Amino acid sequence: MKIAFIGLGNMGGGMAANLVKAGHEVRAFDLSAGALAKAREHGAAGFASVREAVEGADAVVSMLPNGAIVERVYAGDVIGPAPKTALLLDCSTIDVATAKSVAAAAETAGYAMVDAPVSGGIAAANGGTLTFMVGGSAEAFARAEPILAAMGKAVIHAGASGAGQAAKICNNMLLGASMIATCESFRLAEKLGLDQQTFFEIASKASGQNWSMTSYCPVPGVGPVTPADNGYQGGFATALMLKDLKLAMAAAKDAGAEVPMGDLAERLYEAFDAAGNGALDFSAIIRTL
Ligand code: NAD
């Protein structure tokens, strides 16, 4: 397949390389010359604009920073210039409202489009082990699945347009809140004189068990190897967690949903990010407790 790929940054670079490995002809564009050069090294063809990259494409995949950019790229250079037969897949993490409006504009113009945000970081993007949460019609999902499968280990149909983004931000709101709750439980346990490893072993087998503890323990030297064991370097950056929490708060406001724990998590991550910790793994928030 001829696949146009827009946005070859930390995530998109590895994803595009996996599409090349799967035998696709990848037509790449990024505003950054460095990102484009790397994509060429991985076997993609580089183009000077989105319009040139989408010419004759069977599918267009985008992995961009935010909703405003996604809207601009699709409205200006994809919807219209890409063949009407091309399937459009936006894998960026953006707000639900923009995901729905861009897909609606694409559908009105005769395209099929899905929102397909990912779970998993840069290592999963490079390794082809991302999880895709897909919003769109059953038909569009059926077309998207084999393309996404070349970049991930799981491709799940979440529902109609926007449902992929909804699943992503609800999951990450739960993750942000559960990480802070895990951090404070370990800190309290310590203050009460409990050995951290002993508390891990007990809580892992008791009702407090959760992913933030058993798979991603924020305490160095406890549980499996995590970013905590590497000075909170790598992993999932605080700035990206904050981005997802802000998207969740915006969606909650639009939907009239009460999210007091998510709201508090957003404020705590905002303060942690503002203190200069945006590049640290999100589990480093334990340092504030
Ligand atoms: P990044 O900043 O490394 O990459 C984004 C790329 O888009 C950059 O190379 C930039 O030059 C390019 N770009 C920006 N505007 C453009 C335009 N108009 N036309 C073409 N290219 C343009 O970001 P990333 O870490 O790769 O994240 C991309 C998306 O994936 C974001 O929505 C992010 O929230 C999401 N995400 C990231 C992670 C992660 O761990 N990094 C995990 C899950 C989801």
mmCIF file of N, CA, C and O in Angstrom, residues 70 74 79 87-90 94-108 111-117 133-141 156-168:
data_model
loop_
_atom_site.group_PDB
_atom_site.id
_atom_site.type_symbol
_atom_site.label_atom_id
_atom_site.label_comp_id
_atom_site.label_asym_id
_atom_site.label_seq_id
_atom_site.Cartn_x
_atom_site.Cartn_y
_atom_site.Cartn_z
ATOM 1 N N VAL A 70 -3.650 19.098 13.986
ATOM 2 C CA VAL A 70 -4.357 18.056 13.226
ATOM 3 C C VAL A 70 -5.438 18.704 12.355
ATOM 4 O O VAL A 70 -5.561 18.405 11.161
ATOM 5 N N TYR A 74 -5.319 18.548 8.218
ATOM 6 C CA TYR A 74 -6.375 17.841 7.464
ATOM 7 C C TYR A 74 -7.191 18.810 6.616
ATOM 8 O O TYR A 74 -7.456 18.556 5.446
ATOM 9 N N ILE A 79 -7.689 16.747 3.270
ATOM 10 C CA ILE A 79 -9.056 16.667 2.729
ATOM 11 C C ILE A 79 -9.085 17.506 1.445
ATOM 12 O O ILE A 79 -8.935 18.718 1.498
ATOM 13 N N LEU A 87 -7.935 6.008 2.977
ATOM 14 C CA LEU A 87 -8.428 5.930 4.359
ATOM 15 C C LEU A 87 -7.581 6.875 5.208
ATOM 16 O O LEU A 87 -6.355 6.867 5.101
ATOM 17 N N LEU A 88 -8.224 7.699 6.039
ATOM 18 C CA LEU A 88 -7.484 8.657 6.872
ATOM 19 C C LEU A 88 -7.441 8.140 8.305
ATOM 20 O O LEU A 88 -8.481 7.781 8.882
ATOM 21 N N LEU A 89 -6.214 8.100 8.900
ATOM 22 C CA LEU A 89 -6.056 7.591 10.268
ATOM 23 C C LEU A 89 -5.256 8.610 11.079
ATOM 24 O O LEU A 89 -4.068 8.832 10.795
ATOM 25 N N ASP A 90 -5.889 9.232 12.053
ATOM 26 C CA ASP A 90 -5.128 10.136 12.922
ATOM 27 C C ASP A 90 -4.805 9.413 14.225
ATOM 28 O O ASP A 90 -5.702 9.053 14.983
ATOM 29 N N ILE A 94 -5.553 13.790 20.780
ATOM 30 C CA ILE A 94 -6.173 15.127 20.699
ATOM 31 C C ILE A 94 -7.524 15.104 21.402
ATOM 32 O O ILE A 94 -7.996 14.050 21.833
ATOM 33 N N ASP A 95 -8.157 16.287 21.503
ATOM 34 C CA ASP A 95 -9.458 16.341 22.182
ATOM 35 C C ASP A 95 -10.542 15.664 21.349
ATOM 36 O O ASP A 95 -10.488 15.640 20.117
ATOM 37 N N VAL A 96 -11.531 15.133 22.086
ATOM 38 C CA VAL A 96 -12.610 14.365 21.461
ATOM 39 C C VAL A 96 -13.363 15.235 20.449
ATOM 40 O O VAL A 96 -13.675 14.783 19.337
ATOM 41 N N ALA A 97 -13.631 16.503 20.823
ATOM 42 C CA ALA A 97 -14.436 17.368 19.954
ATOM 43 C C ALA A 97 -13.744 17.586 18.601
ATOM 44 O O ALA A 97 -14.383 17.487 17.546
ATOM 45 N N THR A 98 -12.435 17.849 18.616
ATOM 46 C CA THR A 98 -11.714 18.063 17.352
ATOM 47 C C THR A 98 -11.647 16.766 16.537
ATOM 48 O O THR A 98 -11.818 16.785 15.311
ATOM 49 N N ALA A 99 -11.437 15.644 17.224
ATOM 50 C CA ALA A 99 -11.390 14.353 16.514
ATOM 51 C C ALA A 99 -12.698 14.144 15.749
ATOM 52 O O ALA A 99 -12.700 13.739 14.582
ATOM 53 N N LYS A 100 -13.810 14.451 16.426
ATOM 54 C CA LYS A 100 -15.117 14.246 15.780
ATOM 55 C C LYS A 100 -15.321 15.228 14.630
ATOM 56 O O LYS A 100 -15.822 14.858 13.571
ATOM 57 N N SER A 101 -14.917 16.505 14.828
ATOM 58 C CA SER A 101 -15.196 17.492 13.781
ATOM 59 C C SER A 101 -14.322 17.265 12.549
ATOM 60 O O SER A 101 -14.780 17.418 11.423
ATOM 61 N N VAL A 102 -13.056 16.852 12.750
ATOM 62 C CA VAL A 102 -12.195 16.570 11.594
ATOM 63 C C VAL A 102 -12.736 15.352 10.825
ATOM 64 O O VAL A 102 -12.808 15.358 9.588
ATOM 65 N N ALA A 103 -13.171 14.316 11.565
ATOM 66 C CA ALA A 103 -13.712 13.119 10.903
ATOM 67 C C ALA A 103 -14.994 13.466 10.152
ATOM 68 O O ALA A 103 -15.229 12.973 9.035
ATOM 69 N N ALA A 104 -15.816 14.345 10.746
ATOM 70 C CA ALA A 104 -17.073 14.724 10.081
ATOM 71 C C ALA A 104 -16.775 15.479 8.787
ATOM 72 O O ALA A 104 -17.405 15.231 7.752
ATOM 73 N N ALA A 105 -15.771 16.382 8.834
ATOM 74 C CA ALA A 105 -15.404 17.134 7.623
ATOM 75 C C ALA A 105 -14.874 16.173 6.559
ATOM 76 O O ALA A 105 -15.196 16.313 5.364
ATOM 77 N N ALA A 106 -14.079 15.187 6.988
ATOM 78 C CA ALA A 106 -13.532 14.205 6.036
ATOM 79 C C ALA A 106 -14.673 13.392 5.415
ATOM 80 O O ALA A 106 -14.705 13.181 4.197
ATOM 81 N N GLU A 107 -15.609 12.966 6.256
ATOM 82 C CA GLU A 107 -16.714 12.136 5.751
ATOM 83 C C GLU A 107 -17.605 12.924 4.791
ATOM 84 O O GLU A 107 -18.039 12.400 3.763
ATOM 85 N N THR A 108 -17.845 14.191 5.128
ATOM 86 C CA THR A 108 -18.654 15.036 4.235
ATOM 87 C C THR A 108 -17.986 15.139 2.866
ATOM 88 O O THR A 108 -18.653 15.183 1.836
ATOM 89 N N TYR A 111 -14.495 10.903 2.408
ATOM 90 C CA TYR A 111 -13.434 10.009 2.914
ATOM 91 C C TYR A 111 -13.948 9.172 4.082
ATOM 92 O O TYR A 111 -14.868 9.589 4.790
ATOM 93 N N ALA A 112 -13.284 8.051 4.337
ATOM 94 C CA ALA A 112 -13.484 7.310 5.583
ATOM 95 C C ALA A 112 -12.332 7.693 6.499
ATOM 96 O O ALA A 112 -11.191 7.797 6.049
ATOM 97 N N MET A 113 -12.651 7.961 7.780
ATOM 98 C CA MET A 113 -11.587 8.377 8.710
ATOM 99 C C MET A 113 -11.781 7.723 10.074
ATOM 100 O O MET A 113 -12.913 7.514 10.510
ATOM 101 N N VAL A 114 -10.663 7.409 10.733
ATOM 102 C CA VAL A 114 -10.719 6.914 12.116
ATOM 103 C C VAL A 114 -9.787 7.741 12.997
ATOM 104 O O VAL A 114 -8.773 8.256 12.529
ATOM 105 N N ASP A 115 -10.170 7.894 14.282
ATOM 106 C CA ASP A 115 -9.214 8.384 15.275
ATOM 107 C C ASP A 115 -8.632 7.124 15.890
ATOM 108 O O ASP A 115 -9.364 6.190 16.214
ATOM 109 N N ALA A 116 -7.309 7.067 16.018
ATOM 110 C CA ALA A 116 -6.658 5.837 16.485
ATOM 111 C C ALA A 116 -5.486 6.171 17.403
ATOM 112 O O ALA A 116 -4.326 5.870 17.091
ATOM 113 N N PRO A 117 -5.777 6.818 18.553
ATOM 114 C CA PRO A 117 -4.681 7.136 19.474
ATOM 115 C C PRO A 117 -4.073 5.866 20.062
ATOM 116 O O PRO A 117 -4.685 4.799 19.968
ATOM 117 N N MET A 133 -6.546 2.405 20.037
ATOM 118 C CA MET A 133 -7.964 2.496 20.402
ATOM 119 C C MET A 133 -8.635 3.259 19.275
ATOM 120 O O MET A 133 -8.296 4.420 19.041
ATOM 121 N N VAL A 134 -9.548 2.619 18.585
ATOM 122 C CA VAL A 134 -10.019 3.171 17.316
ATOM 123 C C VAL A 134 -11.477 3.626 17.370
ATOM 124 O O VAL A 134 -12.351 2.879 17.806
ATOM 125 N N GLY A 135 -11.701 4.865 16.898
ATOM 126 C CA GLY A 135 -13.061 5.384 16.783
ATOM 127 C C GLY A 135 -13.410 5.566 15.316
ATOM 128 O O GLY A 135 -12.629 6.147 14.551
ATOM 129 N N GLY A 136 -14.587 5.067 14.921
ATOM 130 C CA GLY A 136 -15.011 5.203 13.520
ATOM 131 C C GLY A 136 -16.022 4.124 13.193
ATOM 132 O O GLY A 136 -16.335 3.278 14.036
ATOM 133 N N SER A 137 -16.521 4.143 11.955
ATOM 134 C CA SER A 137 -17.521 3.148 11.552
ATOM 135 C C SER A 137 -16.884 1.759 11.494
ATOM 136 O O SER A 137 -15.656 1.632 11.417
ATOM 137 N N ALA A 138 -17.750 0.723 11.504
ATOM 138 C CA ALA A 138 -17.253 -0.659 11.422
ATOM 139 C C ALA A 138 -16.460 -0.855 10.130
ATOM 140 O O ALA A 138 -15.424 -1.524 10.115
ATOM 141 N N GLU A 139 -16.945 -0.239 9.052
ATOM 142 C CA GLU A 139 -16.264 -0.379 7.754
ATOM 143 C C GLU A 139 -14.874 0.257 7.781
ATOM 144 O O GLU A 139 -13.905 -0.315 7.298
ATOM 145 N N ALA A 140 -14.814 1.480 8.346
ATOM 146 C CA ALA A 140 -13.526 2.171 8.413
ATOM 147 C C ALA A 140 -12.568 1.393 9.314
ATOM 148 O O ALA A 140 -11.374 1.268 9.009
ATOM 149 N N PHE A 141 -13.093 0.848 10.418
ATOM 150 C CA PHE A 141 -12.246 0.056 11.329
ATOM 151 C C PHE A 141 -11.678 -1.163 10.603
ATOM 152 O O PHE A 141 -10.484 -1.461 10.731
ATOM 153 N N ILE A 156 -8.061 -2.147 18.887
ATOM 154 C CA ILE A 156 -9.398 -2.352 19.476
ATOM 155 C C ILE A 156 -10.377 -1.310 18.954
ATOM 156 O O ILE A 156 -10.083 -0.107 18.976
ATOM 157 N N HIS A 157 -11.546 -1.771 18.507
ATOM 158 C CA HIS A 157 -12.586 -0.839 18.044
ATOM 159 C C HIS A 157 -13.327 -0.323 19.272
ATOM 160 O O HIS A 157 -14.019 -1.073 19.962
ATOM 161 N N ALA A 158 -13.168 0.980 19.556
ATOM 162 C CA ALA A 158 -13.775 1.556 20.763
ATOM 163 C C ALA A 158 -15.215 1.997 20.525
ATOM 164 O O ALA A 158 -16.001 2.087 21.465
ATOM 165 N N GLY A 159 -15.570 2.284 19.276
ATOM 166 C CA GLY A 159 -16.919 2.760 18.973
ATOM 167 C C GLY A 159 -16.880 3.762 17.835
ATOM 168 O O GLY A 159 -15.956 3.743 17.014
ATOM 169 N N ALA A 160 -17.869 4.648 17.814
ATOM 170 C CA ALA A 160 -17.999 5.610 16.718
ATOM 171 C C ALA A 160 -16.874 6.647 16.762
ATOM 172 O O ALA A 160 -16.059 6.674 17.698
ATOM 173 N N SER A 161 -16.875 7.523 15.800
ATOM 174 C CA SER A 161 -15.873 8.587 15.695
ATOM 175 C C SER A 161 -15.684 9.318 17.030
ATOM 176 O O SER A 161 -16.655 9.701 17.673
ATOM 177 N N GLY A 162 -14.436 9.493 17.459
ATOM 178 C CA GLY A 162 -14.130 10.159 18.733
ATOM 179 C C GLY A 162 -13.990 9.182 19.900
ATOM 180 O O GLY A 162 -13.421 9.525 20.945
ATOM 181 N N ALA A 163 -14.477 7.945 19.716
ATOM 182 C CA ALA A 163 -14.460 6.970 20.818
ATOM 183 C C ALA A 163 -13.034 6.520 21.159
ATOM 184 O O ALA A 163 -12.746 6.171 22.311
ATOM 185 N N GLY A 164 -12.148 6.528 20.168
ATOM 186 C CA GLY A 164 -10.755 6.166 20.446
ATOM 187 C C GLY A 164 -10.128 7.177 21.389
ATOM 188 O O GLY A 164 -9.492 6.816 22.389
ATOM 189 N N GLN A 165 -10.349 8.468 21.093
ATOM 190 C CA GLN A 165 -9.803 9.525 21.962
ATOM 191 C C GLN A 165 -10.445 9.468 23.349
ATOM 192 O O GLN A 165 -9.786 9.705 24.367
ATOM 193 N N ALA A 166 -11.745 9.176 23.386
ATOM 194 C CA ALA A 166 -12.443 9.096 24.678
ATOM 195 C C ALA A 166 -11.832 7.989 25.539
ATOM 196 O O ALA A 166 -11.553 8.185 26.728
ATOM 197 N N ALA A 167 -11.586 6.819 24.908
ATOM 198 C CA ALA A 167 -11.011 5.688 25.647
ATOM 199 C C ALA A 167 -9.619 6.044 26.157
ATOM 200 O O ALA A 167 -9.252 5.762 27.303
ATOM 201 N N LYS A 168 -8.849 6.706 25.298
ATOM 202 C CA LYS A 168 -7.466 7.062 25.651
ATOM 203 C C LYS A 168 -7.432 8.004 26.861
ATOM 204 O O LYS A 168 -6.680 7.787 27.809
#
